Coordinates of C-alpha atoms and ligand atoms in Angstrom, one line a residue:
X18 CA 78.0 124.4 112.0
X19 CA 79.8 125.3 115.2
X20 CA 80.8 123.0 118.6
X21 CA 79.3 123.5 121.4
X22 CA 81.5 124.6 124.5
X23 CA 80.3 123.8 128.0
X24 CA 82.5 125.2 130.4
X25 CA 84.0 122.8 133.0
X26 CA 84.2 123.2 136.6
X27 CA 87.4 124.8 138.4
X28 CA 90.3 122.3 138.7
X29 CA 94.1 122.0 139.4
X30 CA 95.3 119.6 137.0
X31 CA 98.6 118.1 138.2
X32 CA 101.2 117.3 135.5
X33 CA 103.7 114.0 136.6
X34 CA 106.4 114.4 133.6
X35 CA 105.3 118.1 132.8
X36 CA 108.1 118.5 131.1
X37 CA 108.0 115.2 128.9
X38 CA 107.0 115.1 125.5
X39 CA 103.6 114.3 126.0
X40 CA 103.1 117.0 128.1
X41 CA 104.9 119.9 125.5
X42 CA 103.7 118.3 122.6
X43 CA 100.2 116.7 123.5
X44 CA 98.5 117.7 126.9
X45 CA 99.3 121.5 127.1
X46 CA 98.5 122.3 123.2
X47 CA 95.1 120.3 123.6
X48 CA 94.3 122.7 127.0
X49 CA 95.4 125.6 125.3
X50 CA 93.1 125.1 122.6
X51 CA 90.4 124.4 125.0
X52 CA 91.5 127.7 126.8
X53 CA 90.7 129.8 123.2
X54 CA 87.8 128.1 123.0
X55 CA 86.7 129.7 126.2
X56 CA 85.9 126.5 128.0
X57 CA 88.7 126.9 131.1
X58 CA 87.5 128.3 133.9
X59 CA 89.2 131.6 135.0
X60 CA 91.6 130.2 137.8
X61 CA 92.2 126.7 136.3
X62 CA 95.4 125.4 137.2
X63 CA 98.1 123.3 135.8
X64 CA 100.9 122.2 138.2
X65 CA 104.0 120.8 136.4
X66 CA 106.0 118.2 138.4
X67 CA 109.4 116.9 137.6
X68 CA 113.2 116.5 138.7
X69 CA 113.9 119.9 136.6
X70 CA 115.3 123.0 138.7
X71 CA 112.6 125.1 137.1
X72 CA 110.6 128.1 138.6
X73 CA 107.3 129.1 137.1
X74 CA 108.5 131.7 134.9
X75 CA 111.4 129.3 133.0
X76 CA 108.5 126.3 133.3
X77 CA 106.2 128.8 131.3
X78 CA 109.2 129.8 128.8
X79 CA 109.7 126.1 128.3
X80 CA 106.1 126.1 127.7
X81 CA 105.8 129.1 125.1
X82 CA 108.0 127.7 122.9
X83 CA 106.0 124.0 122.9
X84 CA 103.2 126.1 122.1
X85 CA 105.0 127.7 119.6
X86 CA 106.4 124.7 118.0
X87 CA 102.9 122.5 118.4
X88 CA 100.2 125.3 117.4
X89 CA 100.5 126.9 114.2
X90 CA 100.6 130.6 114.1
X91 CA 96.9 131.5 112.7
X92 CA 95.7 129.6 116.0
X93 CA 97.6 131.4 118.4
X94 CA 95.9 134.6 120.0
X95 CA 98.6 136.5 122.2
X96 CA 96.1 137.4 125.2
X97 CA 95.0 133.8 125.0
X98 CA 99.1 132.4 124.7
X99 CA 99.5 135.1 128.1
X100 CA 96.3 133.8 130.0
X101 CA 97.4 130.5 129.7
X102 CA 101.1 130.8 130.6
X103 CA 99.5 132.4 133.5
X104 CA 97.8 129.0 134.6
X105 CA 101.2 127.5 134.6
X106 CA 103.1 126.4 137.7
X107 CA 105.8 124.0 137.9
X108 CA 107.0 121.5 140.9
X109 CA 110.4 120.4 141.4
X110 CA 109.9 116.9 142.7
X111 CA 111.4 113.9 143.1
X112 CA 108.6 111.1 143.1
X113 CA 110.9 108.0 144.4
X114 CA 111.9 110.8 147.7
X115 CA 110.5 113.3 149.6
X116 CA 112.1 116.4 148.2
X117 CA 108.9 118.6 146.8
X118 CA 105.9 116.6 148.3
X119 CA 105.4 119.7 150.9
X120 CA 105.8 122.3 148.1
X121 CA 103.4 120.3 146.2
X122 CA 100.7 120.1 149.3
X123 CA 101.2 123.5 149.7
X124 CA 99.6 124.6 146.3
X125 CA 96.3 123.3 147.4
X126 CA 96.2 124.8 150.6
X127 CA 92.4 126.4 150.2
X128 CA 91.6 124.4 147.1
X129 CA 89.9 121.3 148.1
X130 CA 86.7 122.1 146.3
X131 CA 88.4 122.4 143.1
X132 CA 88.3 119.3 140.6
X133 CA 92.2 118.0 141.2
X134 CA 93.3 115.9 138.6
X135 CA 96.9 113.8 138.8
X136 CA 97.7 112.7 135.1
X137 CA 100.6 110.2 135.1
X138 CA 102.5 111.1 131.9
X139 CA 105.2 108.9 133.5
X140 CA 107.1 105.6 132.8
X141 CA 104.1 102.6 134.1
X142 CA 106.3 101.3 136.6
X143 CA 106.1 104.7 138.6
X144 CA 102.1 104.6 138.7
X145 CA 101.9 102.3 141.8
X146 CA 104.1 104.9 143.6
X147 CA 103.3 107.9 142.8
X148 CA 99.2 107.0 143.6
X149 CA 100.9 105.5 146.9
X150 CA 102.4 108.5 147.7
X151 CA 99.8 110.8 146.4
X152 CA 97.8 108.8 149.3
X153 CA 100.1 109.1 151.9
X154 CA 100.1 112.8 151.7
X155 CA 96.2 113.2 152.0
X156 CA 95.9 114.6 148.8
X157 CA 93.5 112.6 147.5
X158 CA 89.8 114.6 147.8
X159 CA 86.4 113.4 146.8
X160 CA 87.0 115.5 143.4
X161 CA 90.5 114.0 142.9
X162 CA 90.7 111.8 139.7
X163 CA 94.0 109.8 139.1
X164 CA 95.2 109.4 134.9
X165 CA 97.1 106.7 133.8
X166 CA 98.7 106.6 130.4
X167 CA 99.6 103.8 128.2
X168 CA 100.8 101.3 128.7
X169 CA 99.5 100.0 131.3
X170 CA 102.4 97.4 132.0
X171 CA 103.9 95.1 129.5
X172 CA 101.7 92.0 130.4
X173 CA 98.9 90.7 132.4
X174 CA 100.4 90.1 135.3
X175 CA 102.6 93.9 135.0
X176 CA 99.1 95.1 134.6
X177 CA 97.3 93.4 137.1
X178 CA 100.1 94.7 139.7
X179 CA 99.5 98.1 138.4
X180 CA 95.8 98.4 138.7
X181 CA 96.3 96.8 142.5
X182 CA 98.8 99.3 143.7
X183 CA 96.8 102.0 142.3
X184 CA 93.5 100.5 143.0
X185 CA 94.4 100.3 146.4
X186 CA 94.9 104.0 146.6
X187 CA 92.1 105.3 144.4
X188 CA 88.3 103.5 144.2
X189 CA 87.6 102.5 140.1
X190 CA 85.3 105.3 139.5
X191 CA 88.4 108.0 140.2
X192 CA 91.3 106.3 137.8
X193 CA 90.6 107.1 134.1
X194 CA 93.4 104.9 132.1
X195 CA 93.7 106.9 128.8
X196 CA 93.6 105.0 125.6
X197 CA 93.6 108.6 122.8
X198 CA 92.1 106.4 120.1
X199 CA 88.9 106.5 122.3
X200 CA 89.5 110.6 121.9
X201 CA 89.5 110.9 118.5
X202 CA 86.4 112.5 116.7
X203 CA 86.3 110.2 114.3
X204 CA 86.7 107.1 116.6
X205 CA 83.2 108.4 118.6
X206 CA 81.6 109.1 115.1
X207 CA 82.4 105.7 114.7
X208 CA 79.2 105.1 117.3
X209 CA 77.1 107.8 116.0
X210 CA 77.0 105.7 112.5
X211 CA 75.9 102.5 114.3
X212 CA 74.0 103.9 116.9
X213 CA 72.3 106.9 115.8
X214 CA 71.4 105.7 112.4
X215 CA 68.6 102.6 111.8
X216 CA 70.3 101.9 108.2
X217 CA 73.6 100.2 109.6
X218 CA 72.4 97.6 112.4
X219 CA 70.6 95.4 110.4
X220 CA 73.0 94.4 108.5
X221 CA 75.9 95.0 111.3
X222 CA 76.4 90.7 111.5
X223 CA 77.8 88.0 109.7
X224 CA 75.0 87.1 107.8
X225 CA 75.5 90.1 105.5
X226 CA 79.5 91.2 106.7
X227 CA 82.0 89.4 104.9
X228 CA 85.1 90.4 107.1
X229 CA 86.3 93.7 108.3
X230 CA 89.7 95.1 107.9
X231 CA 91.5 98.2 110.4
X232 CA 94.8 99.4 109.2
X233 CA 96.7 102.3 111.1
X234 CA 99.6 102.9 109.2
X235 CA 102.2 105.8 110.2
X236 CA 105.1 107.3 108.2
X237 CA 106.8 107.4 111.1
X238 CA 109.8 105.8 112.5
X239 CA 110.7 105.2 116.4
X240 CA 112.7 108.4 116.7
X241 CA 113.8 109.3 119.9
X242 CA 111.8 106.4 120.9
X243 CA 113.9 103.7 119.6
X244 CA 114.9 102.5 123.3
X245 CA 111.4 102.4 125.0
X246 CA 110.5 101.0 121.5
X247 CA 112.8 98.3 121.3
X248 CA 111.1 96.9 124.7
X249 CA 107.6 97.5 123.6
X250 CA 106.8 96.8 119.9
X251 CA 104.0 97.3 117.3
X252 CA 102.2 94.4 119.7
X253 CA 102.3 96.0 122.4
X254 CA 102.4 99.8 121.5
X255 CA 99.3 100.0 119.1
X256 CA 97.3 96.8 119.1
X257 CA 96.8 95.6 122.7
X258 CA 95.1 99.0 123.1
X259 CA 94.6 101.3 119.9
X260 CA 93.4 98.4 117.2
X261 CA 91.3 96.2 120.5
X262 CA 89.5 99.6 120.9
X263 CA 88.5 100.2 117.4
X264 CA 87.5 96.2 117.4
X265 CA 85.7 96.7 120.2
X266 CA 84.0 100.0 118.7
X267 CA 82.7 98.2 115.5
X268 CA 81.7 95.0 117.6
X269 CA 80.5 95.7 120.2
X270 CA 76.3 95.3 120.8
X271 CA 74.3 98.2 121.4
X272 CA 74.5 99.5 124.8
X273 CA 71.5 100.9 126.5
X274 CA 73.0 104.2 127.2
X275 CA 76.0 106.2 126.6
X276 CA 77.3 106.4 130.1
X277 CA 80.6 105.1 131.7
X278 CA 79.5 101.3 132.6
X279 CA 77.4 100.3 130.0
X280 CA 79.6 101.0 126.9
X281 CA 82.2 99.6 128.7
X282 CA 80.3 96.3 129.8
X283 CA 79.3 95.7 125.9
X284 CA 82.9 96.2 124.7
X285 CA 84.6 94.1 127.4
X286 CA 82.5 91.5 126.1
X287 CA 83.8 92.2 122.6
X288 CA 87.6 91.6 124.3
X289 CA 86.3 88.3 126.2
X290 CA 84.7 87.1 122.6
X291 CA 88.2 87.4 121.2
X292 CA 89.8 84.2 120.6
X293 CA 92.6 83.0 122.2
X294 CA 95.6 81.6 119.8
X295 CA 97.1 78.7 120.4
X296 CA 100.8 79.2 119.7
X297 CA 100.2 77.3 116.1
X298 CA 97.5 79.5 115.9
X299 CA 100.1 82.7 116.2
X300 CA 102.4 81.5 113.4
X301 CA 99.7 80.8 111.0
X302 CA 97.5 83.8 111.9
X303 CA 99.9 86.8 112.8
X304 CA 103.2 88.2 110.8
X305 CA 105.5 90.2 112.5
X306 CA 107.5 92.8 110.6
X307 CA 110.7 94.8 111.4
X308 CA 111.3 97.9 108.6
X309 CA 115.1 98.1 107.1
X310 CA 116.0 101.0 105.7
X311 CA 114.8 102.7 102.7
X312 CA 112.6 106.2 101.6
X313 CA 109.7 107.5 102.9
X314 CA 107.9 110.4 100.8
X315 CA 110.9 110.2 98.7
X316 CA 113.0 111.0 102.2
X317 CA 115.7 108.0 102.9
X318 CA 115.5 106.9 106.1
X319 CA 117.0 104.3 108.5
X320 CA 116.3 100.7 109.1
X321 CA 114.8 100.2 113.1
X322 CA 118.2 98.2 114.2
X323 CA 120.2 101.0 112.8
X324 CA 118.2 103.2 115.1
X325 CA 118.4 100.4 118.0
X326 CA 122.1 100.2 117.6
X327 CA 122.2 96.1 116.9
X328 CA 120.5 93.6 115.5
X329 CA 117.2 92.9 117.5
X330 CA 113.8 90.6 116.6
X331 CA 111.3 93.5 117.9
X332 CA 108.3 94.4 115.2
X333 CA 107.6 97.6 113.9
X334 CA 104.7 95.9 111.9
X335 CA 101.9 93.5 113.0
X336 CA 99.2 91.8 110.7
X337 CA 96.7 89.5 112.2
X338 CA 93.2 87.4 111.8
X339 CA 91.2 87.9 114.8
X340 CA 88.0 86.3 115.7
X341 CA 85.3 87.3 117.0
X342 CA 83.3 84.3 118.4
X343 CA 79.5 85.4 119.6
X344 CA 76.6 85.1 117.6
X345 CA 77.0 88.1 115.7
X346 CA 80.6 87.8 114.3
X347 CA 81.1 83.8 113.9
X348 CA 83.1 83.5 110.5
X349 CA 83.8 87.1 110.3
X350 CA 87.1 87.6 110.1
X351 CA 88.6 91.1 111.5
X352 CA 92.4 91.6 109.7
X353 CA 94.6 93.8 111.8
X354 CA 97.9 96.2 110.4
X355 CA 99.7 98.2 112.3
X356 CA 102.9 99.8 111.2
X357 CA 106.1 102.2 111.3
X358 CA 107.6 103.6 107.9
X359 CA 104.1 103.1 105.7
X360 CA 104.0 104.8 102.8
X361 CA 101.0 106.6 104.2
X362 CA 99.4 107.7 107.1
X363 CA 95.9 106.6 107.6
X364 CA 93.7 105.0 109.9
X365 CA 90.7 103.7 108.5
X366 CA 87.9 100.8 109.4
X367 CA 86.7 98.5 106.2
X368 CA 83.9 97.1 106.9
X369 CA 83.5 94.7 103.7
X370 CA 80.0 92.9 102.6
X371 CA 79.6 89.8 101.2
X372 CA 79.7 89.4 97.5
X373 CA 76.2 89.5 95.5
X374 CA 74.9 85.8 95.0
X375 CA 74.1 85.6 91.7
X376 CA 75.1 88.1 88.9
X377 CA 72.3 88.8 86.2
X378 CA 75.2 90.8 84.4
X379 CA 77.0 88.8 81.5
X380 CA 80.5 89.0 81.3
X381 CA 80.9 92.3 79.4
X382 CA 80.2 94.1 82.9
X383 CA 83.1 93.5 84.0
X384 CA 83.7 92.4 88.2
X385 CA 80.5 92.9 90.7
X386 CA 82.8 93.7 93.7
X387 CA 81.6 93.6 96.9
X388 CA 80.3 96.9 99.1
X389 CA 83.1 98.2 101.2
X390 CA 81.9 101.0 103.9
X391 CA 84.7 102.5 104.5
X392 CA 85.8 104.5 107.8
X393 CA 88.2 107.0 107.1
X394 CA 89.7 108.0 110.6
X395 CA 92.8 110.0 109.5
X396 CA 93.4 111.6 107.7
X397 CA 90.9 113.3 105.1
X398 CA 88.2 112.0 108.0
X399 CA 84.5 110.2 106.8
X400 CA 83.1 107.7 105.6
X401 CA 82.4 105.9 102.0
X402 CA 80.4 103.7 100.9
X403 CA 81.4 101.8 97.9
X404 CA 78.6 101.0 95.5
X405 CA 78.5 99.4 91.8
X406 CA 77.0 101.5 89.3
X407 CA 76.8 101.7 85.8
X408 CA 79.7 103.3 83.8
X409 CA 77.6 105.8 82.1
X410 CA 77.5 106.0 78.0
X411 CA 75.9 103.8 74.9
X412 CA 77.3 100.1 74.4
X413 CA 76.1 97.8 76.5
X414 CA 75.8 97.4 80.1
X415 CA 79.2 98.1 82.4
X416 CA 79.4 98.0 85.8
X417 CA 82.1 100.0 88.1
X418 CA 82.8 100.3 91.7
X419 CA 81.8 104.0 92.5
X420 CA 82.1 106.0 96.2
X421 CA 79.8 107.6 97.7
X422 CA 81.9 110.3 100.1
X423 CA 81.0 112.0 103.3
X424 CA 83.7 114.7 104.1
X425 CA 83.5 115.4 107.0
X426 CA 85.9 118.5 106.7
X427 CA 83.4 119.4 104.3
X428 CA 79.9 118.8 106.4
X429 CA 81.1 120.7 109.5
X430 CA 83.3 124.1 109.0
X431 CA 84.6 123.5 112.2
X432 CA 88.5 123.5 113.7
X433 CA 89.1 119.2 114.1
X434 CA 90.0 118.9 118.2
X435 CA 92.8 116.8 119.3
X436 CA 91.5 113.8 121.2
X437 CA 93.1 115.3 124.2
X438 CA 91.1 117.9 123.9
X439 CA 87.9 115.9 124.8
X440 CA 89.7 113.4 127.2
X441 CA 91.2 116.0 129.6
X442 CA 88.1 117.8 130.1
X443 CA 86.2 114.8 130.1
X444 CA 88.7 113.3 133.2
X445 CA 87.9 117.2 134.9
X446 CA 84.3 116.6 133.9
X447 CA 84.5 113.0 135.6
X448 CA 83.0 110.9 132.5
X449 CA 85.4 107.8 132.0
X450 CA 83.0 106.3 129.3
X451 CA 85.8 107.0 126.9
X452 CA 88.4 105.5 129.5
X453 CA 89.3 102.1 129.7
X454 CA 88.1 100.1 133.1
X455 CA 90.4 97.5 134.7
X456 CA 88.7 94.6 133.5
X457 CA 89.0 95.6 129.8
X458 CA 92.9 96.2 130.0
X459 CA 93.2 93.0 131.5
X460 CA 90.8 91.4 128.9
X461 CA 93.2 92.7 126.6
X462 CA 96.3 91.7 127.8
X463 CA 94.9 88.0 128.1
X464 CA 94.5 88.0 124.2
X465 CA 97.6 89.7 124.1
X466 CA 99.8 87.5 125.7
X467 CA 99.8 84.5 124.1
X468 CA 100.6 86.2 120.8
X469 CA 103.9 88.0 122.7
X470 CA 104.6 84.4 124.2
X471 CA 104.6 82.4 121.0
X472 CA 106.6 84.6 119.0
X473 CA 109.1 84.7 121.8
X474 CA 109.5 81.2 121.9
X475 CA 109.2 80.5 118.3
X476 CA 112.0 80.1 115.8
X477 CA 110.0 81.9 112.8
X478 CA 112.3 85.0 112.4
X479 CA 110.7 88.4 112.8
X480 CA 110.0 89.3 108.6
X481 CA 111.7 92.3 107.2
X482 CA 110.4 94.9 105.4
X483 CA 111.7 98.1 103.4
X484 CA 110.7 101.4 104.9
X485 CA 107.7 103.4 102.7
X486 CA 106.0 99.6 101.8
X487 CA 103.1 98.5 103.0
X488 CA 104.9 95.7 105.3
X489 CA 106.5 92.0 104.6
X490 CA 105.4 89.7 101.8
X491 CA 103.7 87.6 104.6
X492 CA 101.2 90.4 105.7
X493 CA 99.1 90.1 102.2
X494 CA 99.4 86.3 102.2
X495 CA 97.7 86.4 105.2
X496 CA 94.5 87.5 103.3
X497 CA 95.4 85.9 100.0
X498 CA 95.3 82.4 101.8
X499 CA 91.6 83.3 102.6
X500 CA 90.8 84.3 98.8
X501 CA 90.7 88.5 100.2
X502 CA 93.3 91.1 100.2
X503 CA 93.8 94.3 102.0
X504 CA 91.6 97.2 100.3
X505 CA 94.1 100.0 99.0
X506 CA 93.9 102.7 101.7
X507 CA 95.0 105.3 99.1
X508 CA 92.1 105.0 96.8
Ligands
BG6_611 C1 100.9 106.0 120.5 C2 102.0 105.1 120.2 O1 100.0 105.5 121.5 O2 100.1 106.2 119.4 C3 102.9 105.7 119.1 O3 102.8 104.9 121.4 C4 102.0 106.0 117.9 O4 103.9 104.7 118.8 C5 100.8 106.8 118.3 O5 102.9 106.7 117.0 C6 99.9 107.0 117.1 O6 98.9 108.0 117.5 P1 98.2 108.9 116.3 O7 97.2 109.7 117.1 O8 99.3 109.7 115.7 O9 97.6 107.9 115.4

């Protein structure tokens, strides 16, 4: 099996933070890859912009090292690495004053028919002003798209301001807000299953679902990060955005097509279903965690105040019950975890049926449990369906829970893309169906918020938890309390 690769048109992609982390680590690995690939047109262009004195040639050198570090050796082709570097162009600029907005026009002089792309790999609170300023220079084009990164703000009303500076600047249809979750294979595979197959949507409701479960899990700490961190949390940082996409992914109806509007309509309408919580409603229905330290893979690692430098009540751990209240999802519960210093890393979706109604198996059989289809995101990506079969052999009649395992490593021999990969040529392309609109970040913040506010205000302590566990004592309570626990992502 091999991918497809449909070249994209000519662009100048303009980097704000080109020489951030997400720009070495993420954004120019996942356009060199596309450049092996064959899929970059011959005089695409990426234009790095930050405060660094750097000419092209020590932007590039910055650059081959990133490469170096991010792209393992069997992937790197040295006349690809060199046609690449070539692409490369870097910006001193200052985006609060005018020092390298002319040297920055300059580089389109002749190029307005190009796609131009400006990807905001800044801090939120520059977005307003650098699409203000991007305006003021008339470099804004017909093919000009505008990319935000997460977050966008730290609450509604943060958000809302963002999305009117920048909306006053740049029409809807030109601002792709980048959630990567949306990016990921496995994510869109996610509505090949319920779309593209007739087996699943029957049975997609709560007359046959029992509740669903997400967990993202990461072994990793904040890092470098611990500072930016300590202001954001696991709230913020993973599930106003990452976990509401993946809700919205397996809740959302059918749309009618796959284009920009209506996927986006359906799974707004997944965010507006969401119930609000009261602030009694928080306490009883979320747990916030904060990990101490302790060992990770057998590596001993630091608690998250150590690595704030104080005490502080910020949660590197969430667990919720959300609801879902339409006509499809009333009584289903979806459990959310999200957390730093797991003992694994793995993102999957459980989506678990309801129990069998009567048993015609005596006792000897042993439990009937319930079918789990399982959504394996990362790693080892696929799906598995759990099923009860019989445990093979003379004596009687035993029943075991048995997988059924789609690989998809296995079903397609084919090098796993980064969701960068898709997104950045998707933004040069101009589809934002995998981009979140305005109305859905607000949506999102709206549910959000009330969460943030309670445990603000509340006196409940933030819930510690050693690093390498699977969070606090509270998060499988949570499920216990409802007679279900949290299916063992390691199995
Ligand atoms: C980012 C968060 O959006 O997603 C990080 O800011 C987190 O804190 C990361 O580590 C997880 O992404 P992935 O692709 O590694 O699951």
């Amino acid at each position: 099996m091999s991918a497809q690769i449909i070249p994209v048109q000519p662009f100048d992609l303009v980097v704000f933070g080109g020489t951030g982390d997400l720009a070495l680590r993420k954004l120019l690995p996942a356009l060199y890859h596309r450049d092996a690939d064959g899929q970059l047109p011959e005089d695409a262009r990426v234009i790095a912009v930050s405060r660094q004195a750097l000419d092209d040639d020590s932007y590039r050198a910055k650059v081959a090292a990133a490469l170096a570090t991010y792209i393992s050796a069997s992937e790197t082709v040295e006349n690809t690495t060199n046609r690449f570097l070539a692409r490369l162009h870097h910006v001193t600029l200052d985006v609060k004053g005018d020092a390298g907005w002319q040297e920055l026009k300059k580089t389109f002089a002749g190029r307005d028919d190009r796609v131009r792309v400006f990807y905001l790999a800044t801090a939120p609170d520059l977005f307003g002003a650098v699409a203000k300023r991007v305006g003021e220079e008339n470099l804004i084009t017909p093919l000009t798209r505008l990319v935000l990164e997460k977050p966008i703000g730290k609450d509604l009303a943060s958000a809302r301001a963002i999305n009117d500076l920048v909306g006053s600047v740049f029409p809807e249809r030109q601002i792709f807000r980048i959630d990567h979750y949306l990016g990921k294979e496995t994510v869109q595979n996610l509505m090949a299953l319920r779309f593209a197959n007739s087996l699943f949507e029957p049975m997609w409701n709560h007359s046959l679902i029992d509740h669903v479960q997400i967990t993202v899990a990461e072994t990793v700490g904040v890092e470098s990060r611990a500072a930016y961190y300590n202001t954001s949390g696991a709230l913020r940082d993973m599930v106003q955005n990452h976990l509401l996409q993946l809700v919205c992914l397996v809740a959302m109806e059918p749309p009618s097509a796959m284009d920009a509007d209506a996927v986006r309509d359906e799974k707004l309408k997944v965010l507006k279903s969401l119930k609000v919580m009261k602030p009694a409603d928080v306490l009883r229905n979320g747990v916030r965690g904060q990990y101490k330290a302790g060992a990770v893979n057998g590596v001993a690692v630091p608690g998250f105040a150590e690595e704030v430098g104080s005490p502080t009540a910020t949660e590197t751990f969430v667990a919720l019950k959300a609801e879902v209240e339409n006509w499809r999802w009333a009584g289903v519960p979806f459990y959310l975890r999200t957390g730093k210093r797991m003992p694994h890393r793995v993102s999957e979706i459980v989506i678990q049926f309801r129990a069998i109604p009567h048993s015609a198996f005596g006792p000897d059989a042993g439990t009937i449990e319930p079918n789990r289809l399982v959504l394996r995101l990362q790693p080892d990506e696929g799906v598995q369906l759990q099923l009860m079969s019989k445990d093979p052999g003379p004596g009687g009649m035993r029943l075991k829970p048995t997988p059924l395992n789609l690989s998809f490593a296995d079903a397609f021999k084919v090098r796993w893309p980064e969701a960068y990969e898709r997104l950045l040529l998707d933004v040069v392309r101009g589809n934002a169906t995998l981009f979140m609109r305005r109305d859905e970040v607000e949506a999102a913040w709206s549910w959000a918020e009330p969460l943030l506010a309670a445990w603000e205000q509340s006196a409940e302590p933030v819930r510690f938890y050693n690093a390498g566990s699977w969070g606090p004592a509270e998060s499988a309570i949570l499920l216990a309390r409802d007679g279900r626990a949290w299916a063992d992502p390691t199995t």
